[in-house]
Rosetta silent file (secondary structure, phi, psi, omega in degrees, C-alpha in Angstrom):
SEQUENCE: XXXXXXXXXXXXXXXXXXXXXXXXXXXXXXXXXXXXXXXXXXXXXXXXXXXXXXXXXXXXXXXXXXXXXXXXXXXXXXXXXXXXXXXXXXXXXXXXXXXXXXXXXXXXXXXXXXXXXXXXXXXXXXXXXXXXXXXXXXXXXXXXXXXXXXXXXXXXXXXXXXXXXXXXXXXXXXXXXXXXXXXXXXXXXXXXXXXXXXXXXXXXXXXXXXXXXXXXXXXXXXXXXXXXXXXXXXXXXXXXXXXXXXXXXXXXXXXXXXXXXXXXXXXXXXXXXXXXXXXXXXXXXXXXXXXXX
SCORE:     score description
SCORE:     0.000 S_00000001
   1 L     0.000   88.531  169.662 -177.431  -46.184   75.678 S_00000001
   2 L   -26.219  128.789  173.224 -180.481  -44.991   73.443 S_00000001
   3 H   -86.055  -23.214  117.581 -181.800  -41.588   74.063 S_00000001
   4 H    16.386  -69.740 -168.326 -185.324  -42.381   73.574 S_00000001
   5 H   -43.211  -11.276 -164.768 -184.467  -44.290   77.139 S_00000001
   6 H  -107.537   26.054  135.735 -185.077  -41.401   78.652 S_00000001
   7 H   -57.908  -41.679 -171.484 -188.333  -41.755   77.863 S_00000001
   8 L   -79.180   74.530  127.962 -189.120  -45.101   79.820 S_00000001
   9 L  -118.158  -36.935  156.951 -190.253  -44.001   82.752 S_00000001
  10 H   -52.495  -60.620  165.398 -192.997  -42.442   81.130 S_00000001
  11 H   -71.315   24.100  115.576 -193.637  -45.179   79.036 S_00000001
  12 H   -76.097  -31.746 -168.018 -194.338  -47.135   81.614 S_00000001
  13 H   -79.543  -20.253 -155.100 -196.439  -45.303   83.398 S_00000001
  14 H   -80.629  -31.349 -156.400 -198.638  -44.487   79.779 S_00000001
  15 H   -97.640  -33.633  164.335 -198.889  -48.498   79.099 S_00000001
  16 H   -65.438  -29.177 -154.992 -199.845  -48.987   82.909 S_00000001
  17 H   -83.074  -52.791 -122.450 -202.784  -46.547   82.432 S_00000001
  18 H  -108.626    2.028  166.478 -203.718  -47.674   78.889 S_00000001
  19 H   -79.076  -67.621  166.797 -203.476  -52.125   80.168 S_00000001
  20 H   -11.126  -63.063  150.077 -205.917  -50.786   82.632 S_00000001
  21 L   -63.103   -0.223 -154.610 -208.121  -48.781   80.666 S_00000001
  22 L  -126.727   21.672  146.176 -208.243  -52.065   77.955 S_00000001
  23 L   -81.647  -35.155 -158.843 -209.727  -53.791   81.134 S_00000001
  24 L  -119.737   20.691 -162.767 -213.188  -52.686   81.099 S_00000001
  25 L  -162.582  171.230  167.262 -212.802  -51.766   76.733 S_00000001
  26 L   -85.945  119.574 -160.306 -211.468  -53.053   74.075 S_00000001
  27 L   -67.226   25.734  166.164 -207.794  -52.253   73.710 S_00000001
  28 L  -102.373   23.056  168.081 -208.036  -49.905   70.089 S_00000001
  29 L   -85.579  -85.623 -168.943 -210.696  -47.980   72.730 S_00000001
  30 H     1.101  -73.161 -151.035 -208.159  -48.680   75.784 S_00000001
  31 H   -51.741  -52.496 -152.846 -205.838  -46.490   72.826 S_00000001
  32 H   -40.019  -83.166  171.167 -208.390  -44.030   72.031 S_00000001
  33 H   -17.716  -62.897 -149.564 -209.290  -43.538   75.286 S_00000001
  34 L   -77.850  -22.830 -165.974 -205.890  -42.556   75.919 S_00000001
  35 L  -133.162   17.196 -159.997 -204.664  -40.263   73.029 S_00000001
  36 L  -115.009  -55.375 -169.347 -208.041  -38.677   73.935 S_00000001
  37 L   -59.254  -21.484 -165.338 -207.261  -37.908   77.403 S_00000001
  38 L   -98.656  -34.648  164.355 -203.308  -36.812   77.054 S_00000001
  39 L   -98.669   31.639  136.325 -204.782  -34.022   74.544 S_00000001
  40 L   -61.972  -49.446 -168.679 -206.991  -32.997   76.786 S_00000001
  41 L  -122.207   40.253  165.794 -204.929  -32.266   78.829 S_00000001
  42 L  -129.310    6.313  135.759 -202.000  -30.127   76.643 S_00000001
  43 H   -58.706  -29.089 -159.024 -204.869  -28.193   75.339 S_00000001
  44 H   -73.837  -35.856  177.698 -204.102  -24.832   77.418 S_00000001
  45 H   -71.794   -9.996  -93.411 -200.266  -25.441   75.247 S_00000001
  46 H  -164.925  -89.280  169.731 -202.702  -26.610   71.962 S_00000001
  47 H   -42.345  -26.601 -157.962 -204.242  -22.294   72.874 S_00000001
  48 H   -97.505  -45.573  163.467 -201.356  -20.355   73.924 S_00000001
  49 H   -36.367  -80.188 -149.837 -200.100  -22.220   70.269 S_00000001
  50 H   -56.533  -64.829  172.413 -203.330  -21.085   67.986 S_00000001
  51 H   -15.923  -81.322 -170.775 -202.843  -17.171   69.939 S_00000001
  52 H   -65.280   13.859 -171.276 -198.713  -16.712   68.350 S_00000001
  53 H   -92.520  -55.589 -161.011 -199.959  -18.598   64.766 S_00000001
  54 H   -43.959  -15.593 -153.792 -202.749  -15.640   64.882 S_00000001
  55 H   -90.485  -63.647 -169.378 -200.113  -13.176   66.263 S_00000001
  56 H   -72.463   -9.603 -158.827 -197.935  -13.915   63.075 S_00000001
  57 L  -110.220  -11.458  167.360 -200.736  -14.243   60.412 S_00000001
  58 L   -68.955  -75.720 -157.126 -201.945  -10.662   61.714 S_00000001
  59 H   -70.419   13.697 -163.566 -198.257   -8.925   60.925 S_00000001
  60 H   -91.714   25.461  131.895 -197.893  -11.297   57.986 S_00000001
  61 H  -148.191   33.320  172.736 -197.929   -8.876   55.609 S_00000001
  62 L   -96.209  -45.081  177.681 -196.726   -5.415   57.234 S_00000001
  63 H   -65.541  -13.135  167.739 -193.167   -8.075   57.413 S_00000001
  64 H   -71.125  -59.125 -169.750 -193.699   -9.028   53.974 S_00000001
  65 H   -28.066  -44.886 -152.739 -194.001   -4.647   53.595 S_00000001
  66 H   -72.216  -79.184  173.789 -190.801   -3.942   55.674 S_00000001
  67 H   -16.546  -41.124   93.898 -188.766   -7.034   53.818 S_00000001
  68 H    27.143  -66.152  173.828 -189.821   -5.495   50.585 S_00000001
  69 H   -88.820  -44.569 -144.004 -188.851   -2.172   51.370 S_00000001
  70 L  -106.094   10.458  157.479 -186.030   -2.688   53.682 S_00000001
  71 L   -22.547   97.810  169.232 -184.234   -5.545   50.372 S_00000001
  72 L   116.343  -22.982 -150.396 -180.418   -5.716   50.248 S_00000001
  73 L  -145.143   88.546  161.755 -180.196   -4.213   54.248 S_00000001
  74 H   -71.722  -24.794  124.026 -180.751   -6.534   56.717 S_00000001
  75 H    68.348 -120.261   46.139 -180.056   -4.092   59.118 S_00000001
  76 H    81.964  -65.196  171.556 -182.710   -2.118   58.824 S_00000001
  77 H   -55.554  -29.759 -136.677 -185.172   -5.123   58.513 S_00000001
  78 H   -72.151  -21.676 -134.965 -183.866   -7.062   61.953 S_00000001
  79 H   -82.140  -38.240 -175.374 -183.918   -3.053   63.183 S_00000001
  80 H  -114.427   11.399  135.220 -188.292   -1.869   62.116 S_00000001
  81 H   -77.726  -45.350  167.188 -189.355   -5.652   62.775 S_00000001
  82 H   -49.704  -13.271  172.026 -188.091   -5.520   66.546 S_00000001
  83 H   -91.024  -15.459 -167.653 -190.050   -2.046   66.347 S_00000001
  84 H   -82.254  -57.257  164.695 -193.126   -3.571   64.861 S_00000001
  85 H    -3.778  -70.481 -177.285 -192.994   -6.617   67.275 S_00000001
  86 H    -7.022  -79.170 -154.276 -192.823   -3.707   69.885 S_00000001
  87 H   -66.784  -98.819 -128.368 -195.771   -1.397   68.541 S_00000001
  88 L   -91.848   65.694  151.459 -197.993   -4.876   68.493 S_00000001
  89 L    29.422  124.607  147.377 -196.517   -6.615   71.913 S_00000001
  90 L  -174.037  168.249  151.924 -196.514   -9.738   70.257 S_00000001
  91 L   163.845  170.561 -147.998 -193.365  -11.479   68.749 S_00000001
  92 L   -90.578   25.635 -157.326 -191.881  -13.822   66.223 S_00000001
  93 L  -130.141   26.303 -168.075 -191.164  -16.941   68.086 S_00000001
  94 L   -59.345  140.546  164.198 -195.090  -16.541   69.370 S_00000001
  95 L    51.505   13.222 -178.842 -196.542  -20.032   69.980 S_00000001
  96 H   -84.977  -36.762 -153.458 -192.935  -22.095   68.813 S_00000001
  97 H   -99.234  -24.268  147.514 -192.656  -23.066   73.006 S_00000001
  98 H   -83.726  -19.929  152.201 -195.976  -24.749   73.403 S_00000001
  99 H    -6.646  -81.172 -177.451 -195.104  -26.768   69.881 S_00000001
 100 H   -43.715  -75.443  173.678 -192.423  -27.913   71.548 S_00000001
 101 H   -22.302  -30.726 -175.142 -193.619  -28.714   74.926 S_00000001
 102 H   -85.996  -15.768 -168.852 -195.852  -30.925   73.195 S_00000001
 103 H   -63.820  -88.571 -142.796 -193.101  -32.689   71.406 S_00000001
 104 H   -73.770  -17.876  145.498 -191.752  -35.102   73.824 S_00000001
 105 H   -25.535  -63.096  -80.747 -196.033  -36.399   75.030 S_00000001
 106 H  -141.400   -7.706  156.028 -196.642  -36.864   71.449 S_00000001
 107 H   -70.701  -40.081 -164.030 -192.882  -39.611   71.544 S_00000001
 108 H   -76.645  -44.932  157.662 -193.971  -41.263   74.262 S_00000001
 109 H   -58.716  -42.087 -166.263 -197.348  -42.110   73.093 S_00000001
 110 H  -100.179    0.171  151.162 -195.871  -43.930   69.427 S_00000001
 111 L   -95.605   31.193 -174.179 -193.308  -45.764   71.650 S_00000001
 112 L  -135.930   -1.375  150.501 -195.434  -46.694   73.313 S_00000001
 113 L  -107.466   21.468 -178.312 -197.593  -48.069   70.916 S_00000001
 114 L  -127.695  -10.863  170.827 -194.254  -49.402   68.937 S_00000001
 115 L   -71.734  104.031 -172.530 -192.437  -51.207   71.245 S_00000001
 116 L   -96.135   58.490  158.004 -192.725  -54.874   71.503 S_00000001
 117 L  -169.437  150.279  155.851 -191.426  -54.712   75.214 S_00000001
 118 L  -129.962  144.725  152.068 -191.595  -52.216   77.907 S_00000001
 119 L    63.431 -178.072   79.372 -190.005  -52.430   81.898 S_00000001
 120 L     0.195  129.366  129.544 -188.450  -55.869   79.622 S_00000001
 121 L  -170.887  107.993 -164.159 -191.812  -56.715   79.809 S_00000001
 122 L   -62.547  127.259  -10.286 -193.356  -57.851   76.296 S_00000001
 123 L   147.528   75.897 -154.674 -195.780  -54.836   75.477 S_00000001
 124 L  -106.753  -13.256  145.166 -198.917  -57.226   75.403 S_00000001
 125 L    -4.434  -81.145  179.095 -200.821  -54.152   74.111 S_00000001
 126 L   -56.636  -16.786  170.303 -199.662  -55.064   70.778 S_00000001
 127 L   -52.378  -29.853  148.592 -201.737  -58.636   71.226 S_00000001
 128 L   -57.031 -177.555  149.133 -204.554  -57.512   70.987 S_00000001
 129 L  -160.714  161.500  170.766 -206.424  -56.766   68.080 S_00000001
 130 L   -55.933   31.747  173.906 -208.799  -54.772   66.011 S_00000001
 131 L   121.202   72.731  147.128 -211.836  -56.635   63.794 S_00000001
 132 L   100.577   14.137 -160.128 -209.405  -59.946   63.629 S_00000001
 133 L  -115.147  143.763  155.303 -205.679  -57.621   62.649 S_00000001
 134 L   -45.663  140.340  149.041 -202.647  -57.944   66.021 S_00000001
 135 L   -92.536  -14.750  151.751 -202.492  -54.189   66.284 S_00000001
 136 L   -65.415   19.892 -142.438 -198.592  -54.893   66.165 S_00000001
 137 L  -140.205  107.090 -132.428 -199.264  -55.512   62.920 S_00000001
 138 L  -108.260  117.179  164.519 -197.366  -53.925   60.512 S_00000001
 139 L   -62.230   -6.700  162.287 -199.221  -53.843   56.957 S_00000001
 140 L   -57.718  -24.672 -124.972 -195.856  -55.415   54.775 S_00000001
 141 L  -121.161  -27.156 -133.388 -196.775  -58.251   57.723 S_00000001
 142 L   -89.526  174.254 -172.864 -201.471  -57.674   57.117 S_00000001
 143 L  -174.265  120.950  162.528 -202.388  -61.683   54.814 S_00000001
 144 H   110.261  144.390 -179.833 -206.139  -61.849   53.802 S_00000001
 145 H   -87.220  -45.406  148.804 -208.523  -59.082   52.203 S_00000001
 146 H    -2.007  -65.879 -147.080 -210.412  -58.924   55.878 S_00000001
 147 H   -89.626  -51.658 -164.505 -207.137  -57.638   57.248 S_00000001
 148 H   -55.846  -55.945  159.697 -206.171  -55.302   54.424 S_00000001
 149 H     9.694  -84.250  151.077 -209.593  -53.932   54.590 S_00000001
 150 H   -23.199 -115.095 -174.154 -208.663  -52.784   57.907 S_00000001
 151 H    -6.692  -67.188 -143.199 -205.266  -51.166   56.873 S_00000001
 152 H   -53.822  -30.541 -175.730 -207.570  -49.634   53.316 S_00000001
 153 H   -77.872  -25.653  177.934 -210.186  -48.139   56.174 S_00000001
 154 H   -93.684   -7.351  169.329 -207.723  -46.802   58.559 S_00000001
 155 L   -97.317  -81.797 -156.708 -205.524  -44.516   55.831 S_00000001
 156 L   -17.402  -24.270  165.762 -208.975  -43.277   54.027 S_00000001
 157 L   -40.232  -83.244 -172.826 -209.364  -41.869   58.067 S_00000001
 158 L    -1.840  -94.344 -170.164 -205.994  -41.178   57.629 S_00000001
 159 H   -60.067  -12.317  157.329 -206.022  -38.683   54.071 S_00000001
 160 H   -59.589  -49.889  118.644 -209.611  -37.718   55.271 S_00000001
 161 H    25.614 -131.421  150.184 -207.850  -36.628   58.068 S_00000001
 162 H    99.668 -171.495  133.112 -205.574  -34.665   55.799 S_00000001
 163 H   -23.667 -117.201 -173.960 -207.556  -33.328   53.349 S_00000001
 164 H     4.763  -66.817  150.178 -208.621  -31.317   55.928 S_00000001
 165 H   -57.748  -20.729  149.887 -205.502  -30.220   57.116 S_00000001
 166 H   -57.664  -67.855  171.800 -204.678  -29.725   53.970 S_00000001
 167 H   -58.848  -62.266  167.531 -207.268  -27.210   52.846 S_00000001
 168 L   -31.004  -66.044 -161.594 -206.527  -25.543   56.304 S_00000001
 169 H   -58.678  -55.988 -168.770 -202.711  -25.575   55.354 S_00000001
 170 H   -76.987    0.305  161.151 -203.230  -24.387   52.241 S_00000001
 171 H  -108.022  -27.071  168.630 -205.440  -20.909   52.904 S_00000001
 172 H   -54.533  -49.384 -177.164 -202.695  -19.852   55.382 S_00000001
 173 H   -18.405  -68.669  166.614 -200.597  -20.064   52.262 S_00000001
 174 H   -50.466  -75.995 -171.332 -202.806  -18.276   49.896 S_00000001
 175 H   -61.296  -29.852  178.453 -203.279  -15.235   52.611 S_00000001
 176 L  -108.226   88.077  174.426 -198.858  -15.517   53.656 S_00000001
 177 L   -78.248  -17.633 -151.557 -196.927  -16.717   50.234 S_00000001
 178 L   -77.351  -28.310  163.505 -193.578  -14.715   51.388 S_00000001
 179 L   -21.291  112.854 -176.676 -194.244  -17.621   54.095 S_00000001
 180 L   -85.765  141.135 -167.575 -191.172  -20.136   53.834 S_00000001
 181 L    86.067   -4.041 -171.649 -192.598  -23.578   52.961 S_00000001
 182 L   -29.558  -42.910 -159.820 -195.556  -22.045   52.002 S_00000001
 183 L   -91.155  -16.390 -171.716 -195.955  -23.770   48.728 S_00000001
 184 H   -81.545  -34.796 -145.676 -195.109  -27.690   50.282 S_00000001
 185 H   -86.886   93.062  165.664 -196.505  -27.433   53.334 S_00000001
 186 H  -125.359  -69.564  161.734 -199.955  -27.683   52.182 S_00000001
 187 H   -41.821  -48.499  163.573 -198.663  -31.431   50.963 S_00000001
 188 H   -15.654  -54.618 -152.239 -197.500  -32.452   54.318 S_00000001
 189 H   -87.888   44.001  144.774 -200.436  -32.779   55.884 S_00000001
 190 H  -117.212   13.750  173.900 -200.845  -36.621   53.867 S_00000001
 191 H   -64.026  -34.937 -164.918 -197.311  -37.122   55.271 S_00000001
 192 H   -88.296  -53.173 -166.005 -198.828  -39.532   58.153 S_00000001
 193 H   -54.870  -33.814  175.022 -200.401  -41.512   55.970 S_00000001
 194 H   -34.718  -55.669 -153.562 -197.066  -42.567   54.111 S_00000001
 195 H   -54.767  -56.364  174.567 -196.211  -42.952   57.377 S_00000001
 196 H   -40.999  -31.299  176.941 -198.762  -44.903   59.276 S_00000001
 197 H   -66.213  -24.046  145.633 -197.375  -47.462   56.590 S_00000001
 198 L   -87.814   15.047 -168.859 -194.496  -47.984   58.748 S_00000001
 199 L  -133.103  159.689  178.536 -195.898  -48.505   61.817 S_00000001
 200 L   -84.116  152.430  173.376 -197.639  -51.080   63.448 S_00000001
 201 H    -8.724  -59.574 -169.940 -201.970  -50.928   63.622 S_00000001
 202 H   -92.453   17.455  176.974 -201.792  -49.132   67.162 S_00000001
 203 H   -82.679  -45.083 -145.963 -199.300  -46.712   66.244 S_00000001
 204 H   -70.522  -76.436  153.512 -201.426  -46.175   62.467 S_00000001
 205 H     0.304  -88.639 -173.084 -204.425  -45.981   65.462 S_00000001
 206 H   -73.444  -11.456  179.423 -203.135  -43.265   67.857 S_00000001
 207 H   -47.496  -74.044  163.040 -202.105  -41.431   64.309 S_00000001
 208 H    21.303  -80.773 -172.536 -205.507  -41.729   63.740 S_00000001
 209 H   -72.248  -68.688  140.265 -206.716  -40.472   66.380 S_00000001
 210 H   -49.279  -30.895  168.195 -204.260  -37.243   67.247 S_00000001
 211 H   -51.195  -59.242  157.394 -204.797  -36.511   63.693 S_00000001
 212 H   -79.095   -6.498  175.896 -208.753  -35.694   64.082 S_00000001
 213 H  -101.972  -14.713  168.283 -208.821  -33.930   67.421 S_00000001
 214 H   -86.651  130.081 -139.896 -205.927  -31.613   66.103 S_00000001
 215 H   103.103  -84.484  160.587 -208.131  -31.029   63.087 S_00000001
 216 H   -33.890  -73.246 -170.471 -211.015  -30.557   65.659 S_00000001
 217 H   -33.792  -64.750 -176.267 -209.174  -28.596   68.025 S_00000001
 218 H   -86.317    4.060  150.629 -208.524  -25.765   65.472 S_00000001
 219 H   -38.302  -46.520 -176.516 -210.955  -25.335   63.777 S_00000001
 220 H   -37.195  -57.152 -178.184 -211.925  -24.882   67.082 S_00000001
 221 H   -76.550  -18.937  175.607 -209.235  -22.356   67.982 S_00000001
 222 L  -146.090   46.176  155.864 -209.557  -20.468   64.908 S_00000001
 223 L   -13.786 -140.572  104.669 -213.138  -20.255   64.582 S_00000001
 224 L    66.201  -73.928 -114.850 -213.687  -16.867   62.908 S_00000001
 225 L  -106.230   -4.755  132.673 -210.936  -15.776   61.559 S_00000001
 226 L   -64.437  -46.362  155.187 -211.885  -15.682   57.846 S_00000001
 227 L   -99.396 -154.802 -147.215 -213.905  -13.904   57.973 S_00000001
 228 L   -77.507  156.706  164.742 -213.673  -10.307   57.418 S_00000001
 229 L   -63.552   73.705  139.089 -213.322   -8.121   60.925 S_00000001
 230 H    22.725  -62.291 -159.826 -216.250   -6.718   61.650 S_00000001
 231 H   -91.006   12.670 -149.785 -215.163   -4.039   63.767 S_00000001
 232 H   -76.653  -61.249 -100.779 -213.432   -2.732   60.900 S_00000001
 233 H  -101.390  -76.021 -162.511 -216.574   -2.202   58.919 S_00000001
 234 H   -58.246  -35.502  177.214 -217.494    1.317   60.360 S_00000001
 235 H   -66.399  -60.553  149.593 -214.128    3.134   60.560 S_00000001
 236 H    12.353  -37.103 -160.095 -214.273    1.269   56.707 S_00000001
 237 L  -118.249   -7.691 -161.802 -217.449    3.197   56.011 S_00000001
 238 L  -105.908  -27.932  173.333 -216.414    6.407   57.996 S_00000001
 239 L   -69.327  -18.738 -150.971 -212.986    6.664   55.602 S_00000001
 240 L  -115.875  102.808  171.763 -215.153    6.151   51.597 S_00000001
 241 L   -76.197  172.243  170.027 -216.718    9.947   51.255 S_00000001
 242 L   -47.229  128.588  143.062 -220.765   10.714   50.643 S_00000001
 243 L   -66.306  144.033  137.456 -221.922   10.570   47.547 S_00000001
 244 L  -101.017  151.397 -173.969 -223.773   13.898   46.154 S_00000001
 245 L  -109.516   56.255  -97.971 -226.786   14.981   46.383 S_00000001
 246 L   -60.252  134.955 -177.730 -228.362   17.549   44.606 S_00000001
 247 L    82.607  -43.679 -157.903 -231.290   19.010   46.919 S_00000001
 248 L  -147.455  158.211 -157.956 -230.225   17.123   49.874 S_00000001
 249 L   -63.908 -168.258  175.253 -228.036   17.188   52.962 S_00000001
 250 L  -146.210  -48.346 -177.318 -225.075   14.563   52.604 S_00000001
 251 L   126.941  -28.448  -56.061 -222.903   15.719   55.872 S_00000001
 252 L   149.373   84.707 -176.157 -220.230   16.726   53.249 S_00000001
 253 L   -56.932  130.096  158.383 -220.422   20.543   52.034 S_00000001
 254 L  -129.622 -178.595  178.477 -220.759   20.229   48.590 S_00000001
 255 L   -67.189  112.641  156.475 -221.648   22.640   45.717 S_00000001
 256 L   -20.192  126.270  158.598 -225.019   24.581   45.633 S_00000001
 257 L   -96.168  157.652 -164.925 -227.477   24.024   43.408 S_00000001
 258 L   -93.040  139.285  176.267 -228.139   26.730   41.616 S_00000001
 259 L   -63.907  170.794 -170.078 -231.988   27.739   41.107 S_00000001
 260 L  -127.462   69.154 -177.104 -233.232   27.719   38.151 S_00000001
 261 L   -35.237  135.886 -153.398 -234.662   30.762   37.040 S_00000001
 262 L  -116.774  174.211 -159.018 -238.536   30.850   35.988 S_00000001
 263 L  -129.066  147.179 -162.880 -239.648   33.744   33.898 S_00000001
 264 L   -61.238  179.632 -139.330 -242.358   36.603   34.637 S_00000001
 265 L  -105.300  131.894 -145.579 -245.124   36.403   34.395 S_00000001
 266 L   107.498  -35.716  177.892 -246.034   37.806   30.249 S_00000001
 267 L   -58.000  134.032  169.021 -242.541   37.168   29.344 S_00000001
 268 L   -76.852   -4.212  173.696 -242.228   34.791   25.828 S_00000001
 269 L   -74.938 -173.158 -136.008 -238.912   33.277   27.323 S_00000001
 270 L  -102.633  163.320  166.721 -238.399   30.024   26.897 S_00000001
 271 L  -107.163  140.644 -155.122 -238.102   28.440   30.838 S_00000001
 272 L   106.721  -39.904 -168.561 -234.340   28.006   31.799 S_00000001
 273 L   -41.666  149.394  168.364 -233.631   30.284   28.850 S_00000001
 274 L   -82.547  133.388  169.738 -230.486   33.056   30.651 S_00000001
 275 L   -96.308  164.008  178.668 -231.702   36.281   30.311 S_00000001
 276 H    -3.627 -117.083   88.285 -230.646   39.096   27.179 S_00000001
 277 H    95.313  -63.148  167.946 -228.469   40.790   29.874 S_00000001
 278 H   -62.005  -47.035  152.200 -226.613   37.702   30.750 S_00000001
 279 H  -155.154   69.343  122.254 -225.738   36.511   28.089 S_00000001
 280 L   122.319   19.671 -141.683 -224.465   39.298   26.672 S_00000001
 281 L  -113.420 -175.083  162.431 -227.201   40.463   24.345 S_00000001
 282 L  -108.464  117.352  168.537 -230.033   43.780   24.334 S_00000001
 283 L    -6.200  107.693  176.171 -233.115   43.272   25.935 S_00000001
 284 L   -82.940  157.276 -161.877 -235.613   42.129   23.570 S_00000001
 285 L   -90.244   86.934 -148.849 -238.344   44.255   23.107 S_00000001
 286 L   -79.796 -155.423 -170.249 -241.566   43.064   23.852 S_00000001
 287 L  -109.889 -156.672 -146.547 -244.780   44.429   21.759 S_00000001
 288 L  -115.101  103.284  130.509 -247.156   46.490   22.893 S_00000001
 289 L   -24.178  125.752 -158.458 -250.506   45.022   22.937 S_00000001
 290 L  -107.888  149.675 -161.010 -252.799   47.151   21.698 S_00000001
 291 L   -76.425 -173.547  176.259 -256.074   47.674   24.028 S_00000001
 292 L   -71.544  161.224 -166.878 -259.425   46.251   21.945 S_00000001
 293 L  -123.810    0.000    0.000 -262.002   49.530   20.859 S_00000001
């Protein structure tokens, strides 16, 4: 008895639903529609996982500082991390549970599009075609330019979706380079393309649909996270010292501008020159002008 047999009832139910869709539309479209319905039902879990991921990303720099500060002292490090998460009302495992809950659903959908029989009956979903290629066909069994073109287009679309995930994972790795697996995580986004080459066309179509949904869903849930937080702008501006400008009030007490001494009327002193008494010398005698006779 296989461990995957526990999913047999769910696989039978999914087969019935997709088969019902296939009566009104092509089987390939029914697979896409069913995948979207399941991902839509799992969207609340994805939102919870996104909140947890944002929390871990926000605290990543402080966690790195604590790791550096308490290097070689694991007990103090654990205590400091526990205090940090308690203050921030967060958890290092936030978002992990929703992701784990989604795994059985994905397992059911994957096996639905790979099993040759369901409940002892031939899986007729794999007998339908996409652009003339049976949905149960593997890449190794393809023949003719037409079938290879269908697989090539599907893999190109998977690569495009993988590139979106690669860019997002690379940005996350640059923001938190100390995270485990940060160096190789971006390249894992292209693993779906390699995996799709080993499964039937129906399963590859499912991988493309769920991958595209994931990319769009993450873009929606993580929108604006790359921009600077505008809420901190006033505090940052207030923390900066205001420039000292002579003759203008800037809100910070600065040295008062010294008045420029102006020469008295009839004086021969140059404007701006210090008085003789301040220079330490004797005051200069002014020539008396003789009145005109």
